[in-house]
mmCIF file of C-alpha atoms in Angstrom:
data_model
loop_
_atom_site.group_PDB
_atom_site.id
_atom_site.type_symbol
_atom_site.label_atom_id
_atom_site.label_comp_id
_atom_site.label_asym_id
_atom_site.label_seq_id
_atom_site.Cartn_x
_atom_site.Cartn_y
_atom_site.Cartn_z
ATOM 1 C CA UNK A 1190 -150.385 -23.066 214.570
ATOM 2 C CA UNK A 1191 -152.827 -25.854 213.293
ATOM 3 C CA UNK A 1192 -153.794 -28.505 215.576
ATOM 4 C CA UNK A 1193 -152.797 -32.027 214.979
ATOM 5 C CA UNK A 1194 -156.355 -32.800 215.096
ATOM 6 C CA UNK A 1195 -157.091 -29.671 212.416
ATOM 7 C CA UNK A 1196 -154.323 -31.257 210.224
ATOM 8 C CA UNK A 1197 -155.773 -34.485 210.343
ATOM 9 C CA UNK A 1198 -159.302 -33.498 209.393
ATOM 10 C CA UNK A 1199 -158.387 -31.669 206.709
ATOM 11 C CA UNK A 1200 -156.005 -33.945 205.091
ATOM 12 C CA UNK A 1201 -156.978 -37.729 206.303
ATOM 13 C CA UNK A 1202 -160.667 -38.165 206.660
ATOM 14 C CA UNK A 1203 -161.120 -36.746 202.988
ATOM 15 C CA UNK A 1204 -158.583 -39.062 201.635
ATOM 16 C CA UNK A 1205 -159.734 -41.890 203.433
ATOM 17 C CA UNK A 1206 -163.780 -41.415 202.550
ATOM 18 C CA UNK A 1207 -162.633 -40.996 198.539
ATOM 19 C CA UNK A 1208 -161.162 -44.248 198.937
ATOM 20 C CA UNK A 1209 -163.789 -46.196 200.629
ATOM 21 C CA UNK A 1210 -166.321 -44.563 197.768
ATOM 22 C CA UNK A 1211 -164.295 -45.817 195.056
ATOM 23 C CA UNK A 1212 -163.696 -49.345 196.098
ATOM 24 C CA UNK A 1213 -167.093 -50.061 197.071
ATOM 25 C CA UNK A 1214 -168.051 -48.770 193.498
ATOM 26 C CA UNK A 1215 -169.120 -52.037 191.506
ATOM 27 C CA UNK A 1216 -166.367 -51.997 187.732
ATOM 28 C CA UNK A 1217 -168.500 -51.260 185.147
ATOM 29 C CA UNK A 1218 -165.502 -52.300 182.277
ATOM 30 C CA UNK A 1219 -162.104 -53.047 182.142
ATOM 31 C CA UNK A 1220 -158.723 -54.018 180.372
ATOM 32 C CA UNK A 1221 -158.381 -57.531 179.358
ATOM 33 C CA UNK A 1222 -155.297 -59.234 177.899
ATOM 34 C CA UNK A 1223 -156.479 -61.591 174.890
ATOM 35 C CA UNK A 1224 -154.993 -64.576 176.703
ATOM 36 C CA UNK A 1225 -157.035 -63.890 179.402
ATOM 37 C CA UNK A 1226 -159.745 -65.224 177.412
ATOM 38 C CA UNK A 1227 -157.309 -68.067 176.262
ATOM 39 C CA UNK A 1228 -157.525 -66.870 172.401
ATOM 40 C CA UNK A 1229 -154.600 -67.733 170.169
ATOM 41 C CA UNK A 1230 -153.350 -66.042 167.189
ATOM 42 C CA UNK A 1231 -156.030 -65.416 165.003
ATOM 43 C CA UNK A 1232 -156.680 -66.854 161.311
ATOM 44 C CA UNK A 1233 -158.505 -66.733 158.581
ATOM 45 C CA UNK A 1234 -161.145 -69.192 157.369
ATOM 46 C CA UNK A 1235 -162.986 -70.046 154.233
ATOM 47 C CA UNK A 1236 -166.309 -71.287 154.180
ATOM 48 C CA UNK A 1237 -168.234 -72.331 151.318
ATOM 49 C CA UNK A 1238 -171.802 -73.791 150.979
ATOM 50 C CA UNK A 1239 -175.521 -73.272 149.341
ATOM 51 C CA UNK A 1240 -178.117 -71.723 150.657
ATOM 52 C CA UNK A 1241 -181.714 -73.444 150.164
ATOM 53 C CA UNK A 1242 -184.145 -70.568 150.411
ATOM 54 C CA UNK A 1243 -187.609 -72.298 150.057
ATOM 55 C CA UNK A 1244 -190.820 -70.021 149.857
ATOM 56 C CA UNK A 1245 -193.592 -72.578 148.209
ATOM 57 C CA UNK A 1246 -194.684 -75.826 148.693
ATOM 58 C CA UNK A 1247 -196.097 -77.440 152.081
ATOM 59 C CA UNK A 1248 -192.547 -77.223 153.495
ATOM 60 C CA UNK A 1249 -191.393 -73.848 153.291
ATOM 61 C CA UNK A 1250 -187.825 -72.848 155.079
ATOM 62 C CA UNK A 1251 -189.047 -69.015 154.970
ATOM 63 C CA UNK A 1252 -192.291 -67.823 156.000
ATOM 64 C CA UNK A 1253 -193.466 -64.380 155.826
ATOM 65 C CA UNK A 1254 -193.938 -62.714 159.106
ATOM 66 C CA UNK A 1255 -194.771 -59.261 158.500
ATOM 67 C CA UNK A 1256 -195.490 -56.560 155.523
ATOM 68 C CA UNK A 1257 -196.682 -53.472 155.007
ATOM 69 C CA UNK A 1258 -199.840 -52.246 153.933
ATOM 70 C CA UNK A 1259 -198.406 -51.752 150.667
ATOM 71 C CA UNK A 1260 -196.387 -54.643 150.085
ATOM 72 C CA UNK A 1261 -198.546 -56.408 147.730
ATOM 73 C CA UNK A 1262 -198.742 -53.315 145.545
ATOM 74 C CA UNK A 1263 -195.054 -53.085 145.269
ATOM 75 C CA UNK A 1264 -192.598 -54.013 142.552
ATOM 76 C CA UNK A 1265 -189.988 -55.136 144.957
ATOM 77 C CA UNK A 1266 -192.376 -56.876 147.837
ATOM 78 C CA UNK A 1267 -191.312 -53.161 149.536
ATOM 79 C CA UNK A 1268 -191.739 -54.043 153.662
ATOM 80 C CA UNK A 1269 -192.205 -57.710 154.070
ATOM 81 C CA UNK A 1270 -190.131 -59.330 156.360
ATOM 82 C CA UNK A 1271 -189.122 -63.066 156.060
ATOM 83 C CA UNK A 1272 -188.263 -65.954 159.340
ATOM 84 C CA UNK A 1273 -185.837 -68.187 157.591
ATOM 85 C CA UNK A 1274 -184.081 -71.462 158.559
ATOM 86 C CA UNK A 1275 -182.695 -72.546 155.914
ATOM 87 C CA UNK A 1276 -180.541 -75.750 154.916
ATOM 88 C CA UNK A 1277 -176.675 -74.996 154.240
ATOM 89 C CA UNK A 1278 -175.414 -77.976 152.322
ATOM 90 C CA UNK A 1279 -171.987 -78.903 150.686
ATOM 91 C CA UNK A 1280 -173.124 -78.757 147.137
ATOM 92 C CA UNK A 1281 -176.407 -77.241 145.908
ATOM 93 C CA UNK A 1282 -178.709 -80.317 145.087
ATOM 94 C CA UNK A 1283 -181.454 -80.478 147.668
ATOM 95 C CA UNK A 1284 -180.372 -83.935 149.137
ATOM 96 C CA UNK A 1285 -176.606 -82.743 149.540
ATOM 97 C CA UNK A 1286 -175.010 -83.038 152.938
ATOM 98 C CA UNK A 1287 -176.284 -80.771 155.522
ATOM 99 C CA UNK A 1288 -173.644 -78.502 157.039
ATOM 100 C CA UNK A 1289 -175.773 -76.160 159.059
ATOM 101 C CA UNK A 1290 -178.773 -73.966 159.089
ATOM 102 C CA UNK A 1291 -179.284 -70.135 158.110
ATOM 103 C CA UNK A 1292 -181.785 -68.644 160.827
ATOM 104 C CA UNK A 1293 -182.728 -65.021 161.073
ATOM 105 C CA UNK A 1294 -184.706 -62.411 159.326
ATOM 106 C CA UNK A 1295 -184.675 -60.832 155.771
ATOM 107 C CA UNK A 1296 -186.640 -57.784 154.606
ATOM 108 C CA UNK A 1297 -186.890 -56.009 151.531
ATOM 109 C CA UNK A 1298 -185.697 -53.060 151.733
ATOM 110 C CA UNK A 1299 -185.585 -51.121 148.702
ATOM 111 C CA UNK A 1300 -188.669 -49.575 146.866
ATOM 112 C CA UNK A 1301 -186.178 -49.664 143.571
ATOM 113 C CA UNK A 1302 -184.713 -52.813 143.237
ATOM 114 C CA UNK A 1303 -184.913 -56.012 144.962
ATOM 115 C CA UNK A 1304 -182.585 -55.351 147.944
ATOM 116 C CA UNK A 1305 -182.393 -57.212 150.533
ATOM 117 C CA UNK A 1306 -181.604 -56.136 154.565
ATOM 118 C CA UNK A 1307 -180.320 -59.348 155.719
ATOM 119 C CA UNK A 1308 -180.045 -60.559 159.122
ATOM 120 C CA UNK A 1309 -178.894 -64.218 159.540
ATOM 121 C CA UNK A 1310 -176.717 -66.514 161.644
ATOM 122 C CA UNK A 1311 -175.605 -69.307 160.042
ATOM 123 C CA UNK A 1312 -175.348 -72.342 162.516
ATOM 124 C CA UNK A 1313 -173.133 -75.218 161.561
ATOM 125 C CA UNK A 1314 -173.432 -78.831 162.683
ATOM 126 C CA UNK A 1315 -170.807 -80.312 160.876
ATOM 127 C CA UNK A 1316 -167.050 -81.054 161.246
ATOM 128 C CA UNK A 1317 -164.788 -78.763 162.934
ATOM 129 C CA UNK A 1318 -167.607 -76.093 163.269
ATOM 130 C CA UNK A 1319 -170.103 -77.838 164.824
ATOM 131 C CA UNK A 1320 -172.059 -75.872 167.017
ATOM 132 C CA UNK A 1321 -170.079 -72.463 165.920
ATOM 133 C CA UNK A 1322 -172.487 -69.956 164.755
ATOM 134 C CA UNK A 1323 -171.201 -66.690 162.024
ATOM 135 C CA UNK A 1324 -173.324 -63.842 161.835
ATOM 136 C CA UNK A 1325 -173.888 -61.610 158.825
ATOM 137 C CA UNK A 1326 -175.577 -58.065 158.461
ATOM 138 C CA UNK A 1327 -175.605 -56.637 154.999
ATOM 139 C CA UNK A 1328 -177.572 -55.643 152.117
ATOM 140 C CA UNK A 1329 -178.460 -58.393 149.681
ATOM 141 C CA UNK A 1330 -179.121 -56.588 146.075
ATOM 142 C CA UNK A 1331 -180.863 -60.031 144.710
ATOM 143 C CA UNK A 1332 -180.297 -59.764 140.877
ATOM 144 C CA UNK A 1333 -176.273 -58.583 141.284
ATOM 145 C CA UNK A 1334 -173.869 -60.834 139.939
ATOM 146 C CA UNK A 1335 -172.023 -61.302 143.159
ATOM 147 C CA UNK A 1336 -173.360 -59.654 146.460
ATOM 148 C CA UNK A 1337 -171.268 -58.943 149.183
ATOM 149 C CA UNK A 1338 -171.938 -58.774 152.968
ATOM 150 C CA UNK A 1339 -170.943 -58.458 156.303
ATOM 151 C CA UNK A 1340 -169.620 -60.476 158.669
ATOM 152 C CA UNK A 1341 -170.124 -58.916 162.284
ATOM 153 C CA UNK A 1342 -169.801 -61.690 164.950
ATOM 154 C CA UNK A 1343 -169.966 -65.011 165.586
ATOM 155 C CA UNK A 1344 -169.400 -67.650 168.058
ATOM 156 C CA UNK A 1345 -167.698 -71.154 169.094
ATOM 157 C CA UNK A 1346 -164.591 -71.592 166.665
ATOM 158 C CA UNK A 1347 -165.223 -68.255 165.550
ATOM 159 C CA UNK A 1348 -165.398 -66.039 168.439
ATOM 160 C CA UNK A 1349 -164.745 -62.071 167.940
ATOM 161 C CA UNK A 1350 -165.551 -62.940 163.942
ATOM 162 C CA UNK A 1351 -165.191 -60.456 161.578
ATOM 163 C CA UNK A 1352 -165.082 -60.739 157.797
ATOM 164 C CA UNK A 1353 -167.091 -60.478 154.427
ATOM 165 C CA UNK A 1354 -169.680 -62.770 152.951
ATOM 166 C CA UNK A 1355 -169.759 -63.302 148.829
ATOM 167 C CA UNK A 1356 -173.487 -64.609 147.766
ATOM 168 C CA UNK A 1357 -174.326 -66.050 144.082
ATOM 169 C CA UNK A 1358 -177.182 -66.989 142.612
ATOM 170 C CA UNK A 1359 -177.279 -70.308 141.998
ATOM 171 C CA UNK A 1360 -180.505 -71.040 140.700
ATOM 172 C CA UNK A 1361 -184.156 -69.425 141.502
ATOM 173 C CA UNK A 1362 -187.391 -69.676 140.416
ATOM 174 C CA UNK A 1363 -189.012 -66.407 139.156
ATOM 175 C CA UNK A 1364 -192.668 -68.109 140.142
ATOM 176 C CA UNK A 1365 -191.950 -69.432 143.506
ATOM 177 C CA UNK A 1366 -189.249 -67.427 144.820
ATOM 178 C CA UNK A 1367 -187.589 -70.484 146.153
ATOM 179 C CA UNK A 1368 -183.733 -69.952 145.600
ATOM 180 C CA UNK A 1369 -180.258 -71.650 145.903
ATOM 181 C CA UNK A 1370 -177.403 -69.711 146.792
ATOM 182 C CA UNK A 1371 -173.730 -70.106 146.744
ATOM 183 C CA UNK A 1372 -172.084 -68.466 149.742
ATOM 184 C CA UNK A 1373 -168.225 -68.403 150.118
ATOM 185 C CA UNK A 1374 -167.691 -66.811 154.183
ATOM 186 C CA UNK A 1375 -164.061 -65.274 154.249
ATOM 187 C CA UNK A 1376 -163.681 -65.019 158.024
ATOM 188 C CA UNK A 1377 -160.797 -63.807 160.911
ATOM 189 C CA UNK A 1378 -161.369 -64.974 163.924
ATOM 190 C CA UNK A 1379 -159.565 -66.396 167.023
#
């Protein structure tokens, strides 16, 4: 008949060195509750101002920071890559009230069209947003009507942001490449 101490060894010590492993292991993730992290119900928001993209002049909000050895040969500025931070205003004259900034990186993309890869955060510092950033990722085909991106984060009022972006062509210069563009942001977030 097995010992007490047999019984004790086989059974005890195992179970009580697995469970002095696994509490000293640090929690790599977890299960949170949403009001946990205090967020209410979520909503929907609709944001709407113009984009000054300014290439020329001795005040440019884009500068190009990169291209490929071929760039200048191609019909569609193939591989450069553009540093923006660029004016959001309320209506699209130049001198119209500044409602945030548009700072990130835009590329072209396509060696058939003028398509964009744009990646931007647009920072507001206005209102009920101020300080709240949105971020879009999408692909911005340039001469389309109505170009639609996405929206894939964000912070501030909209925290765990999620949504589409609708661009417009407001006006651009052909010569310059300086452009104003109507956004309208159609955003759930917390």
């Amino acid at each position: 008949m097995a010992t007490f101490k047999t019984l004790f060894s086989i059974f005890f010590i195992p179970l009580l060195f697995s469970s002095l492993v696994t509490s000293k292991e640090p929690r790599f993730d977890r299960s949170l509750s949403p009001k946990s992290l205090h967020l209410r119900k979520e909503k929907l928001s609709h944001v709407h101002f113009y984009f000054h993209d300014i290439v020329s002049g001795q005040n440019p909000t884009a500068v190009r920071v990169a291209q490929a050895q071929m760039t200048n040969r191609s019909p569609t500025a193939f591989g450069v890559v553009m540093m923006a931070d660029d004016p959001l205003t309320v209506g699209p004259e130049p001198n119209s009230k500044l409602v945030g900034k548009a700072q990130g990186i835009y590329a072209s993309a396509s060696q058939d069209e003028l398509g964009l890869l744009m990646v931007l955060n647009f920072a507001f510092m206005e209102g009920k947003y101020n300080g709240s950033t949105v971020s879009l990722l999408g692909r911005n085909a340039v001469f389309s009507g109505v170009r639609e991106m996405s929206i894939v984060g964000g912070s501030g009022v909209f925290r765990f942001a999620r949504g589409y972006a609708q661009a417009k062509t407001f006006w651009l210069n052909t010569t310059s490449g300086d452009a104003i563009v109507e956004y309208n942001l159609y955003v759930l977030h917390y």
